[in-house]
PDB file of C-alpha atoms and ligand atoms in Angstrom:
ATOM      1  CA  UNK M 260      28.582   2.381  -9.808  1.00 62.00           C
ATOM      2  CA  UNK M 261      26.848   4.308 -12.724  1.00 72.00           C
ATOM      3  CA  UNK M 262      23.514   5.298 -11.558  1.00 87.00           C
ATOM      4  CA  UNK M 263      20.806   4.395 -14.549  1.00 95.00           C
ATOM      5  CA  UNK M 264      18.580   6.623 -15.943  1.00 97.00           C
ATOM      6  CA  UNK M 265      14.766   5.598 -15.883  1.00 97.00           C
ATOM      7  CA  UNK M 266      13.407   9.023 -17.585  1.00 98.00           C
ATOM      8  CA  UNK M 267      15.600  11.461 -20.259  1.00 98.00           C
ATOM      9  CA  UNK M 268      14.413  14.123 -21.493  1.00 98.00           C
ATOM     10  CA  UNK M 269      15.863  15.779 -25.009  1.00 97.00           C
ATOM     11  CA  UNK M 270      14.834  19.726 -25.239  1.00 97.00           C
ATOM     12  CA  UNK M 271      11.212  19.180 -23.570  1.00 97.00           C
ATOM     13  CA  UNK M 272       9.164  21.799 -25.262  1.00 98.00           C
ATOM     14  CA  UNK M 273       5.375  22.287 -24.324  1.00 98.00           C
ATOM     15  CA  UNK M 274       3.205  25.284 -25.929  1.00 97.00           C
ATOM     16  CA  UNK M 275      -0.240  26.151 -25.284  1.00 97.00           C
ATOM     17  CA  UNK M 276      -2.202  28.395 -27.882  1.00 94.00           C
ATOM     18  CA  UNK M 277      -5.410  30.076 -27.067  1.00 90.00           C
ATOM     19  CA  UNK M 278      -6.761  32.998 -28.565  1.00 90.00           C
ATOM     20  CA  UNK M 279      -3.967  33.607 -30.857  1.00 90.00           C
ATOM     21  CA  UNK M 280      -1.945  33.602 -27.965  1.00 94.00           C
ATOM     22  CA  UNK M 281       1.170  31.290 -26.887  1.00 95.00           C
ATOM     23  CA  UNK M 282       2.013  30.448 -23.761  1.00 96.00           C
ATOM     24  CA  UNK M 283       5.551  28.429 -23.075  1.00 97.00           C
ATOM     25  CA  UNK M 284       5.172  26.977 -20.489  1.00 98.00           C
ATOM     26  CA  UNK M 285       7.998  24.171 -20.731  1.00 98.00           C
ATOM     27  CA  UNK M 286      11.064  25.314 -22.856  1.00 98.00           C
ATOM     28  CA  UNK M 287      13.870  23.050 -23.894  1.00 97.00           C
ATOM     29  CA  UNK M 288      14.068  21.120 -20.918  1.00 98.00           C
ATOM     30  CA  UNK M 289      16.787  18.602 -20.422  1.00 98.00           C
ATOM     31  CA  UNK M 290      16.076  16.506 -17.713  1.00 97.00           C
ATOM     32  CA  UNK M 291      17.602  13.145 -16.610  1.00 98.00           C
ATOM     33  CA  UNK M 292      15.340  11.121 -13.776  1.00 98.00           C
ATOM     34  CA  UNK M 293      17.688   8.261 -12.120  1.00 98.00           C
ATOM     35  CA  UNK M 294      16.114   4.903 -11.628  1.00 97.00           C
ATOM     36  CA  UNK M 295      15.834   4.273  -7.756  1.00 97.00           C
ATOM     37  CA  UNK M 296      15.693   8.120  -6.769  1.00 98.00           C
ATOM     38  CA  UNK M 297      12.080   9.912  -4.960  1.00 98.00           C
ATOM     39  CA  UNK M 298      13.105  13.212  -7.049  1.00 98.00           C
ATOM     40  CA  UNK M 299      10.310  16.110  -6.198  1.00 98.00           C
ATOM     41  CA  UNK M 300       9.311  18.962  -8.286  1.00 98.00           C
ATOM     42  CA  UNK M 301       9.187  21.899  -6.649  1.00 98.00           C
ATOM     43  CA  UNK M 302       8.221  25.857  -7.624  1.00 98.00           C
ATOM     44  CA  UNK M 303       5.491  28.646  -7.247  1.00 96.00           C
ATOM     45  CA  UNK M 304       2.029  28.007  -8.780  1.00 96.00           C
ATOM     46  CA  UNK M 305       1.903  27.940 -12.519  1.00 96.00           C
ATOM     47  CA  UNK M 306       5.871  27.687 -13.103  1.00 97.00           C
ATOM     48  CA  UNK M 307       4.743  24.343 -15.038  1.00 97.00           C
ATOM     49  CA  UNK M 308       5.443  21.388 -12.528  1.00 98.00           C
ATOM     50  CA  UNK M 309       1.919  19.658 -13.204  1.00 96.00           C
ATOM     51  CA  UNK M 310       2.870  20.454 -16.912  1.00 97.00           C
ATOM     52  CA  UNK M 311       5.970  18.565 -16.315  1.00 97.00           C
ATOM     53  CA  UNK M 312       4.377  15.687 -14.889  1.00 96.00           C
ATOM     54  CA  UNK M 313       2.014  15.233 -17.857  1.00 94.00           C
ATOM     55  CA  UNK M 314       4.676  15.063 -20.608  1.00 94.00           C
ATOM     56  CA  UNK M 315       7.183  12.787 -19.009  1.00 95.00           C
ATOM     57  CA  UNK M 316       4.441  10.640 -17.791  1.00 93.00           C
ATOM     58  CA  UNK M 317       3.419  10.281 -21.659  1.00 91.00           C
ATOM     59  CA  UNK M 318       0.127  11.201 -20.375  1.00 91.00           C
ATOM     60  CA  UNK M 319       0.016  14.638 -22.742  1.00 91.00           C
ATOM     61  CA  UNK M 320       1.912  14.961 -25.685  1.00 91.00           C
ATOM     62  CA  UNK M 321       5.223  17.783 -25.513  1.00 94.00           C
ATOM     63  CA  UNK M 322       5.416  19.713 -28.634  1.00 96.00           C
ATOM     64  CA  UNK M 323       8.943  19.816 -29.363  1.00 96.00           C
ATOM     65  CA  UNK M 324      11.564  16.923 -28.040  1.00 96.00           C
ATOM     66  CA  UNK M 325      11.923  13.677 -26.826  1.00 95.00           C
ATOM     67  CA  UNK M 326      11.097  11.746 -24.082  1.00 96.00           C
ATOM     68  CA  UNK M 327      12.848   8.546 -23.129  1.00 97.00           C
ATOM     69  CA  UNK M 328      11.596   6.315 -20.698  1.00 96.00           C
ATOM     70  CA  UNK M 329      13.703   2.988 -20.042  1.00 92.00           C
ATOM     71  CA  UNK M 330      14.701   3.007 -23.160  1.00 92.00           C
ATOM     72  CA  UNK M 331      11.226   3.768 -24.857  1.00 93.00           C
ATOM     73  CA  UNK M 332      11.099   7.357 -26.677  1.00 94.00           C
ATOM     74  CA  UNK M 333       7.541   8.044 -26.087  1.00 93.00           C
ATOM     75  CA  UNK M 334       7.109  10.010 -28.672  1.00 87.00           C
ATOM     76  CA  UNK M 335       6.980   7.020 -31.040  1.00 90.00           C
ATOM     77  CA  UNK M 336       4.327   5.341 -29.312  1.00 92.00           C
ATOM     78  CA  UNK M 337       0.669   6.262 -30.516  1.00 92.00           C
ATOM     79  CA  UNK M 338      -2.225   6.081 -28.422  1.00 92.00           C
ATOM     80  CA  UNK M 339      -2.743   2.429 -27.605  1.00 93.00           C
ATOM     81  CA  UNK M 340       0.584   2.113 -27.237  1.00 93.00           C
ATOM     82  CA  UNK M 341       1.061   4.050 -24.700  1.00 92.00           C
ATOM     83  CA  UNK M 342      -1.873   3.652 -22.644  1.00 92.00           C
ATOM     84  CA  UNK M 343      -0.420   0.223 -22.485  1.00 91.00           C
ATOM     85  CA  UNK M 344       2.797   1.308 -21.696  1.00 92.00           C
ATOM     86  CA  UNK M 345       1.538   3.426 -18.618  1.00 92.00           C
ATOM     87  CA  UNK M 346      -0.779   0.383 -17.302  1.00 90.00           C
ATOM     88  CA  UNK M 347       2.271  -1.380 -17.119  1.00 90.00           C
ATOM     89  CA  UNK M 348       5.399   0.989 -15.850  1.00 93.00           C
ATOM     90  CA  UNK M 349       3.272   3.659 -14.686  1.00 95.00           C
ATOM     91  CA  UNK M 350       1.360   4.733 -11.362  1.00 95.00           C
ATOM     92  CA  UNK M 351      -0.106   8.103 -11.094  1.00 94.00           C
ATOM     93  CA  UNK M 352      -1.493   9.925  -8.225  1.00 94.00           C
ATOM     94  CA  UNK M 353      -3.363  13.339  -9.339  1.00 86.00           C
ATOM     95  CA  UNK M 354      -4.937  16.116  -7.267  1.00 81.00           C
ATOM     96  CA  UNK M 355      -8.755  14.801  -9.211  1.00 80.00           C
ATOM     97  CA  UNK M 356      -8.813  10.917  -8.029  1.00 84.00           C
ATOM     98  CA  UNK M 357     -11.668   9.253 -10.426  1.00 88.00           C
ATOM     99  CA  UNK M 358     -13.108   6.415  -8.595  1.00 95.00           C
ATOM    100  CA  UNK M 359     -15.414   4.103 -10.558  1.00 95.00           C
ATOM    101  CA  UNK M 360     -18.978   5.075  -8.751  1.00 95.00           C
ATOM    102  CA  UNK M 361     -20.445   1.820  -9.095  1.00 96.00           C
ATOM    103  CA  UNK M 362     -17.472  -0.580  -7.303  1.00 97.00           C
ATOM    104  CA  UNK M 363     -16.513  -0.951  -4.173  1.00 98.00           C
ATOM    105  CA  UNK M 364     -13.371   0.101  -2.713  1.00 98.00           C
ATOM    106  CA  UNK M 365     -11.339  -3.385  -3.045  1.00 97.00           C
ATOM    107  CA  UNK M 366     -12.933  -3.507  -6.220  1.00 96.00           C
ATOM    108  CA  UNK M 367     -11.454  -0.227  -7.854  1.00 97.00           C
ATOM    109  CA  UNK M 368      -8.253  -1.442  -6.620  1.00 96.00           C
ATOM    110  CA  UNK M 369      -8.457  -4.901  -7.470  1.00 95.00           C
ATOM    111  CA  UNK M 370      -9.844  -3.648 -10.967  1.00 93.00           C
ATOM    112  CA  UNK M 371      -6.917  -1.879 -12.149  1.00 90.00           C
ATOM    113  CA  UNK M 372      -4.700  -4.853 -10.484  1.00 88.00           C
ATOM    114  CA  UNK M 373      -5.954  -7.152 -12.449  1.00 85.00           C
ATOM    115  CA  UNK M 374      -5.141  -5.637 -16.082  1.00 81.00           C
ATOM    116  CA  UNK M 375      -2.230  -6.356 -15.195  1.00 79.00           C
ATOM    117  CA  UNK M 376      -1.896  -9.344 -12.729  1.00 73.00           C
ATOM    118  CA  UNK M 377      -3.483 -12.294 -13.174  1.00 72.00           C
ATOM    119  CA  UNK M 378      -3.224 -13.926 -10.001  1.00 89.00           C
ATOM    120  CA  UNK M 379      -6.565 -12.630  -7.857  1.00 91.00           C
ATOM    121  CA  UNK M 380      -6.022 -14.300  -4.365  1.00 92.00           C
ATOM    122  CA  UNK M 381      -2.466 -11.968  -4.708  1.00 92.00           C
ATOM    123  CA  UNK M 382      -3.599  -9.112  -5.647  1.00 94.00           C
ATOM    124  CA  UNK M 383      -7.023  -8.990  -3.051  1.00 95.00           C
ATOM    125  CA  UNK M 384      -3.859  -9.791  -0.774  1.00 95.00           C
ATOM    126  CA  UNK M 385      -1.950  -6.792  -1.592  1.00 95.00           C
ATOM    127  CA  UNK M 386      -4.765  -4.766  -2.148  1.00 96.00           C
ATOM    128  CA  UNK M 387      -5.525  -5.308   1.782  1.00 97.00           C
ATOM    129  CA  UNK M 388      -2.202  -4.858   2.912  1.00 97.00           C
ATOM    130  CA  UNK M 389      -1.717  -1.429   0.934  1.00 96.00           C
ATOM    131  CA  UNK M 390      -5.433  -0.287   2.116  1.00 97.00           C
ATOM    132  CA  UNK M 391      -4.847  -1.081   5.654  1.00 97.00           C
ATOM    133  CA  UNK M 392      -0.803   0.981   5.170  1.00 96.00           C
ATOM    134  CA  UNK M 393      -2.543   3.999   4.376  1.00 95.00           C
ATOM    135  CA  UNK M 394      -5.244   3.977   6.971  1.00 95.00           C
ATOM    136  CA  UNK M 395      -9.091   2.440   4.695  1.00 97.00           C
ATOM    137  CA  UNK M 396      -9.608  -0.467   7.396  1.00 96.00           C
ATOM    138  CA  UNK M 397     -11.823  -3.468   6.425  1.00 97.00           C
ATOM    139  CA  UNK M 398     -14.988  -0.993   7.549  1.00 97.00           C
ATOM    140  CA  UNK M 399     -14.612   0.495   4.273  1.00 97.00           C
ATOM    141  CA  UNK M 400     -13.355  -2.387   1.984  1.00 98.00           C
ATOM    142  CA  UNK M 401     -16.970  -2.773   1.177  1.00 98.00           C
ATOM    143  CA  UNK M 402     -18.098   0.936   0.904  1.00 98.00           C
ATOM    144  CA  UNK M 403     -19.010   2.587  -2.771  1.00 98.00           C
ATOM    145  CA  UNK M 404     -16.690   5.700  -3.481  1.00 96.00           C
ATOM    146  CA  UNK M 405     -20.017   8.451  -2.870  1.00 96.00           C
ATOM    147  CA  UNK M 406     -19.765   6.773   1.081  1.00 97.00           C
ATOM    148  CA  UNK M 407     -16.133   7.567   1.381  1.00 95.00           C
ATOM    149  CA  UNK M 408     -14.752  11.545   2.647  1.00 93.00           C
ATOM    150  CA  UNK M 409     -12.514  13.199   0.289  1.00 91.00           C
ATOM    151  CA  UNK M 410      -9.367  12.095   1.772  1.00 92.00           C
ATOM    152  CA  UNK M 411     -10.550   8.520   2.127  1.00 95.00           C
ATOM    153  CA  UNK M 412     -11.065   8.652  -1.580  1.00 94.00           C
ATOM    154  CA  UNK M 413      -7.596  10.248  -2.336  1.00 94.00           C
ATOM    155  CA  UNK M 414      -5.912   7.328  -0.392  1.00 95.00           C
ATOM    156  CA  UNK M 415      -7.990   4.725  -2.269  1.00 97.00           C
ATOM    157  CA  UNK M 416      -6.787   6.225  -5.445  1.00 96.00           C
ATOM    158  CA  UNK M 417      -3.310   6.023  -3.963  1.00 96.00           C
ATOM    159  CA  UNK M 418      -3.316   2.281  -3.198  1.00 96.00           C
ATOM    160  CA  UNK M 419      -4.930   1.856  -6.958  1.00 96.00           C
ATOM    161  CA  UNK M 420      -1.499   3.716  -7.969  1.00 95.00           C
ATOM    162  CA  UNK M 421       0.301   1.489  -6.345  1.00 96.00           C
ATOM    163  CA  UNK M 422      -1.021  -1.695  -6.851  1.00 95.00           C
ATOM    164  CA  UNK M 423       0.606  -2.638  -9.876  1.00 93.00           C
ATOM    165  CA  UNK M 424       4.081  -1.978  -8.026  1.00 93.00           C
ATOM    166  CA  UNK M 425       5.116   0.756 -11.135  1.00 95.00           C
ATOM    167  CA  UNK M 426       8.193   1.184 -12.265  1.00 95.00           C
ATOM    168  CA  UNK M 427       7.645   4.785 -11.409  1.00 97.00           C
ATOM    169  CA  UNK M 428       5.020   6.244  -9.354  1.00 98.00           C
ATOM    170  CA  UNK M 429       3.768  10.363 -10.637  1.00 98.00           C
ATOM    171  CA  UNK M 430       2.161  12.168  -7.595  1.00 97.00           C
ATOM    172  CA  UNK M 431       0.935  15.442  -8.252  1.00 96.00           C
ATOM    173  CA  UNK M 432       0.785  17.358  -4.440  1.00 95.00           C
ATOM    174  CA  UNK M 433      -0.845  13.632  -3.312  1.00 94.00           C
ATOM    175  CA  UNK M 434      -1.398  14.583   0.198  1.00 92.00           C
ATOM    176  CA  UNK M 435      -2.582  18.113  -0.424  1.00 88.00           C
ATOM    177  CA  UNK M 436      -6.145  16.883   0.244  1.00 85.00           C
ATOM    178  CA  UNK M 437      -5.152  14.943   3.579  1.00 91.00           C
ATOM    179  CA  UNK M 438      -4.830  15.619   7.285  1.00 93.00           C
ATOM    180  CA  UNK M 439      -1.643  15.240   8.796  1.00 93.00           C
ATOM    181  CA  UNK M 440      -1.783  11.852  10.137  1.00 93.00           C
ATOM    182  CA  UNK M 441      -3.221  10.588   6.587  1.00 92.00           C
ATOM    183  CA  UNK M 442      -0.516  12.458   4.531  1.00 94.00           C
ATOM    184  CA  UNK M 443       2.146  10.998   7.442  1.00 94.00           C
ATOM    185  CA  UNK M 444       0.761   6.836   6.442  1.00 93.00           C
ATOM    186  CA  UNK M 445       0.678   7.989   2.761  1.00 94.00           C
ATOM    187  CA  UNK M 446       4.166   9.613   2.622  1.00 96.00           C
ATOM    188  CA  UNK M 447       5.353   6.446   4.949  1.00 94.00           C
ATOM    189  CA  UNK M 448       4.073   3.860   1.911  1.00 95.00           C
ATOM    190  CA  UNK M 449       5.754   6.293  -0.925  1.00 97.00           C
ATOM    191  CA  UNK M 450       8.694   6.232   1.381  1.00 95.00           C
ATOM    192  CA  UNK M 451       8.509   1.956   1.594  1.00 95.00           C
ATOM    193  CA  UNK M 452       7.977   1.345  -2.131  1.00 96.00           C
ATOM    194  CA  UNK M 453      10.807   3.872  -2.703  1.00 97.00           C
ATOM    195  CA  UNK M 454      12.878   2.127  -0.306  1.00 95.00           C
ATOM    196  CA  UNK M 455      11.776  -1.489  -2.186  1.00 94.00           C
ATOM    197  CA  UNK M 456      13.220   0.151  -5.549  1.00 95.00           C
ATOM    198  CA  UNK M 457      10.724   1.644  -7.194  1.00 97.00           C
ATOM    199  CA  UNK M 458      10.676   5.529  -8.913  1.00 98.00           C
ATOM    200  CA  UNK M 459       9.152   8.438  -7.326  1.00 98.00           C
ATOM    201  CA  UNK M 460       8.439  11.802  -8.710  1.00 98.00           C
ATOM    202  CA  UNK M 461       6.366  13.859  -6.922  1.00 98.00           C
ATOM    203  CA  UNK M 462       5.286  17.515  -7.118  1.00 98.00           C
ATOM    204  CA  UNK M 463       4.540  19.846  -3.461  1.00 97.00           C
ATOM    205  CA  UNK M 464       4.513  22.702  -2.099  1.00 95.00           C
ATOM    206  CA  UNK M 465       5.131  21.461   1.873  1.00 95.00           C
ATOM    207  CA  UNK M 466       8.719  21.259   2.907  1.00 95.00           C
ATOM    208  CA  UNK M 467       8.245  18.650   5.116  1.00 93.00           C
ATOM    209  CA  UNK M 468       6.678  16.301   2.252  1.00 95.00           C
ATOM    210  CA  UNK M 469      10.014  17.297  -0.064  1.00 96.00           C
ATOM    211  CA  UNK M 470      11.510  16.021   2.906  1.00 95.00           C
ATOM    212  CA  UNK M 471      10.510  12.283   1.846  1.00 95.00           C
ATOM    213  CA  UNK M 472      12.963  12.911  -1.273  1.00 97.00           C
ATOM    214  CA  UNK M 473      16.368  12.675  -2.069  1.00 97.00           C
ATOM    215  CA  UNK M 474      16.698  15.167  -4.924  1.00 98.00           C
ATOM    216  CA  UNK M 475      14.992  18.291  -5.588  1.00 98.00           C
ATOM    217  CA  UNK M 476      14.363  19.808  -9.042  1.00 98.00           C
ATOM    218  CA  UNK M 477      13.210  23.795  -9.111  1.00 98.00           C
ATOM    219  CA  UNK M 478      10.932  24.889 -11.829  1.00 98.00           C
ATOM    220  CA  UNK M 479      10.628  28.685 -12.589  1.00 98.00           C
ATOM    221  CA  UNK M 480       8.828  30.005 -15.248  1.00 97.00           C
ATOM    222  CA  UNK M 481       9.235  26.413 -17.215  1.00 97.00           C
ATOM    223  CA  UNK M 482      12.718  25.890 -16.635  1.00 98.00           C
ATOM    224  CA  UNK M 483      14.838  23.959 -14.083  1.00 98.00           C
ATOM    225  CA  UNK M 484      16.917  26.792 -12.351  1.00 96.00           C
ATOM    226  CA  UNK M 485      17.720  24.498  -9.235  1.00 98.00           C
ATOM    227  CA  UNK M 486      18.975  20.780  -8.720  1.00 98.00           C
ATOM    228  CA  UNK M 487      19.580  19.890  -5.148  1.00 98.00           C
ATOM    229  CA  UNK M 488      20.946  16.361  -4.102  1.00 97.00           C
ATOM    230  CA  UNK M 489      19.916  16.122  -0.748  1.00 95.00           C
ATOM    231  CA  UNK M 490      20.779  12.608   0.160  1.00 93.00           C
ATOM    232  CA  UNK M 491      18.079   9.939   1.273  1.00 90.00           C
ATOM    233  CA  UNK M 492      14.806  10.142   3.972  1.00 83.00           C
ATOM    234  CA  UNK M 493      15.918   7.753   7.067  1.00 79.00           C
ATOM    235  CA  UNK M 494      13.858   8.535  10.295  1.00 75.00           C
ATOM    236  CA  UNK M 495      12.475  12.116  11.147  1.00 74.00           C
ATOM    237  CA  UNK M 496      14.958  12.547  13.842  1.00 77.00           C
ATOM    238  CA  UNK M 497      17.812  12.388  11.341  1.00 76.00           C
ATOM    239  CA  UNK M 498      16.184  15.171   9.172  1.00 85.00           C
ATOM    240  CA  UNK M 499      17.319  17.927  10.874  1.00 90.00           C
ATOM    241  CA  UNK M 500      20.581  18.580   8.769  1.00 91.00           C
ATOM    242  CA  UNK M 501      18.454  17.725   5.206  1.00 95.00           C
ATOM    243  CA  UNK M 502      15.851  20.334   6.715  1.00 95.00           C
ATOM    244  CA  UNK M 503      18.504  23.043   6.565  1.00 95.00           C
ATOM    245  CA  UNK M 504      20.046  22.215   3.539  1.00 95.00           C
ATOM    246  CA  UNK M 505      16.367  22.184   1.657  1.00 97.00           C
ATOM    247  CA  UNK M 506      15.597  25.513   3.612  1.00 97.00           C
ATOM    248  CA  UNK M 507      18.719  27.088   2.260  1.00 98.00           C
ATOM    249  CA  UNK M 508      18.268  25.658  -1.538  1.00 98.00           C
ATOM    250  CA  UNK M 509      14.844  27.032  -1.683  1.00 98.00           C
ATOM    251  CA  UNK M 510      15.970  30.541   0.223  1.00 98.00           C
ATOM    252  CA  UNK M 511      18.359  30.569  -2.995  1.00 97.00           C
ATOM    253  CA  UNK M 512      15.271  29.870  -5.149  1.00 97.00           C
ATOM    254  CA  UNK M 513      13.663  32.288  -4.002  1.00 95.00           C
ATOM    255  CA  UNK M 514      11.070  30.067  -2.353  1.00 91.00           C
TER     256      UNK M 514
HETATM  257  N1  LIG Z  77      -4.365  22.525 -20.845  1.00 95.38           N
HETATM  258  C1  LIG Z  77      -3.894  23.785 -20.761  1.00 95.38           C
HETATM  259  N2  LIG Z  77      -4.281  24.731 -21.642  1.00 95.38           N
HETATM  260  C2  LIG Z  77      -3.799  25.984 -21.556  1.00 95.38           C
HETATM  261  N3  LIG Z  77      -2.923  26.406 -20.620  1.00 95.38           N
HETATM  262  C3  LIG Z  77      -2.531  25.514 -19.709  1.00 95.38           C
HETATM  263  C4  LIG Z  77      -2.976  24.157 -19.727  1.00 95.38           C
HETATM  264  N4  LIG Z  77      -2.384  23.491 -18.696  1.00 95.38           N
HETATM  265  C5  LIG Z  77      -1.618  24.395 -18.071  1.00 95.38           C
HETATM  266  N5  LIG Z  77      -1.688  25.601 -18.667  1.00 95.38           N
HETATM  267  C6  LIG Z  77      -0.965  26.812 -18.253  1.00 95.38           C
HETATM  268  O1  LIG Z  77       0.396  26.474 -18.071  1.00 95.38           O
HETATM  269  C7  LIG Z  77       0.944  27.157 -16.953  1.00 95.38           C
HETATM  270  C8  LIG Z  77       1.554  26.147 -16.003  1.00 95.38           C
HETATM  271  O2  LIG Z  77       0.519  25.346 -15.468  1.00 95.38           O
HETATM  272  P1  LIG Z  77       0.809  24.131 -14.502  1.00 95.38           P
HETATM  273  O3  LIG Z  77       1.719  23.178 -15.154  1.00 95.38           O
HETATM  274  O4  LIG Z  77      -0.511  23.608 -14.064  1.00 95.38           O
HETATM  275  O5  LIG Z  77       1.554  24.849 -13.288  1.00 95.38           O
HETATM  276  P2  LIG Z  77       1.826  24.343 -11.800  1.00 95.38           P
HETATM  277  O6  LIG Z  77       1.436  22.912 -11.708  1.00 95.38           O
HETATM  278  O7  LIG Z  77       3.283  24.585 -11.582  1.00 95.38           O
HETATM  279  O8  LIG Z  77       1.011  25.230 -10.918  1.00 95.38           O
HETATM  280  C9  LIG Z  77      -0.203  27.951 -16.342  1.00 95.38           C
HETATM  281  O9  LIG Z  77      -0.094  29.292 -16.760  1.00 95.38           O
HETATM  282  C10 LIG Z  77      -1.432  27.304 -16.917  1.00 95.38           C
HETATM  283  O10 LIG Z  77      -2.463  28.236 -17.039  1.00 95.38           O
HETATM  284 MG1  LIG Z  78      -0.016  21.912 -10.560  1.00 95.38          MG
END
């Protein structure tokens, strides 16, 4: 069976200028993201991955080439456009999670639900359920973001990510905040809604949070020098072989 494509890219350029000065920091990348696949961006700090993440999420504009996005070249939607188009397709988890200070935590979820879905028992429903997968029990449904710990926060803005079920879900290193048995619910709910069909791409540095994907894509200096198909997450007993296989690919790298 042909595997689709969800996200194409056609020679993904992106330049900054300052002082006179310009950096490339993507150049002429041709990228294909397949529709069903938790695909994770890996490479050292500043080779362009959050960059990367930007421009194909249509959140930043590339400066040369085309983006396609099922079927939608992004660079021919303006503004409106696609800030609709994201509220609709798109979920995005960044290292900076803005929670609205003056709602509580069901509320910034349901919020952001309800732009999009209109029925409210649902979505308070789902809200729940995703709070309570990632470890915010009903203590803290009522709680305003300033009562909340860092990672508490960071998992809130997860489930807001999520609640719209997107197409594709962005993470930029989403557990890099989190203790180990916060990152472990987090990356188990990435691993469900990937399993359930929807898009992952998500950028880290940890091996065993790469782990949780079944391709990995190596940036180095703004280009993608490595493509590993590593075959899909099961159960953390099975990972052993995977393990070795990602150990070698990044050895290769030059991890
Ligand atoms: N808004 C920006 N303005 C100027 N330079 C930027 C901007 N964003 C990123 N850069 C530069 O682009 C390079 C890649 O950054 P980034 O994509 O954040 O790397 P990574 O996420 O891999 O660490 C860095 O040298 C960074 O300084
Ligand atoms: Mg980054």
């Amino acid at each position: 069976m042909m595997k689709k494509t969800i996200i194409k890219t056609d020679k993904l350029c992106k330049t900054f200028s300052s002082g006179g000065i310009q950096q490339h920091v993507l150049k002429n990348l041709d990228i294909r993201l397949i529709e069903g696949d938790f695909t994770i961006i890996m490479g050292s700090s500043g080779s362009g991955k959050s960059t990367l993440l930007y421009a194909i999420s249509g959140m930043d504009k590339p400066t040369l080439g085309d983006i396609d996005f099922a079927g939608e070249n992004l660079s021919k939607l303006n503004n409106d456009q696609l800030a609709i188009f994201r509220r609709n397709h798109c979920g995005f988890v960044f290292q900076q999670i803005y929670l609205l200070d003056n709602m509580s935590v069901l509320d910034n979820v349901m919020a952001s639900g309800l732009l999009v879905k209109k029925n409210k028992r649902e979505l308070a429903k789902k809200t729940k359920e995703l709070l309570n997968q990632v470890g915010i029990n009903e203590n803290s449904w009522s709680k305003f973001p300033t009562q909340l710990s860092g990672g508490e926060a960071q998992r809130v803005g997860i489930v807001r990510a999520l609640i719209n079920s997107p197409k594709m879900l962005f993470a930029d290193e989403p557990t890099g905040a989190l203790n180990s048995s916060s990152s472990e619910r987090v990356l188990n709910v990435f691993s469900n809604v990937n399993h359930s069909g929807q898009s992952i791409v998500m950028v880290t540095h940890d091996i065993q949070t790469a782990l949780r994907g079944n391709r990995i894509l190596y940036l180095r200096d703004g280009v993608i020098c490595g493509d590993l198909q590593l075959g899909g997450y099961n159960s953390e007993k099975e990972n052993i072989e995977r393990h070795e296989k990602l150990r070698t690919f990044l050895t290769e790298m030059g991890w």
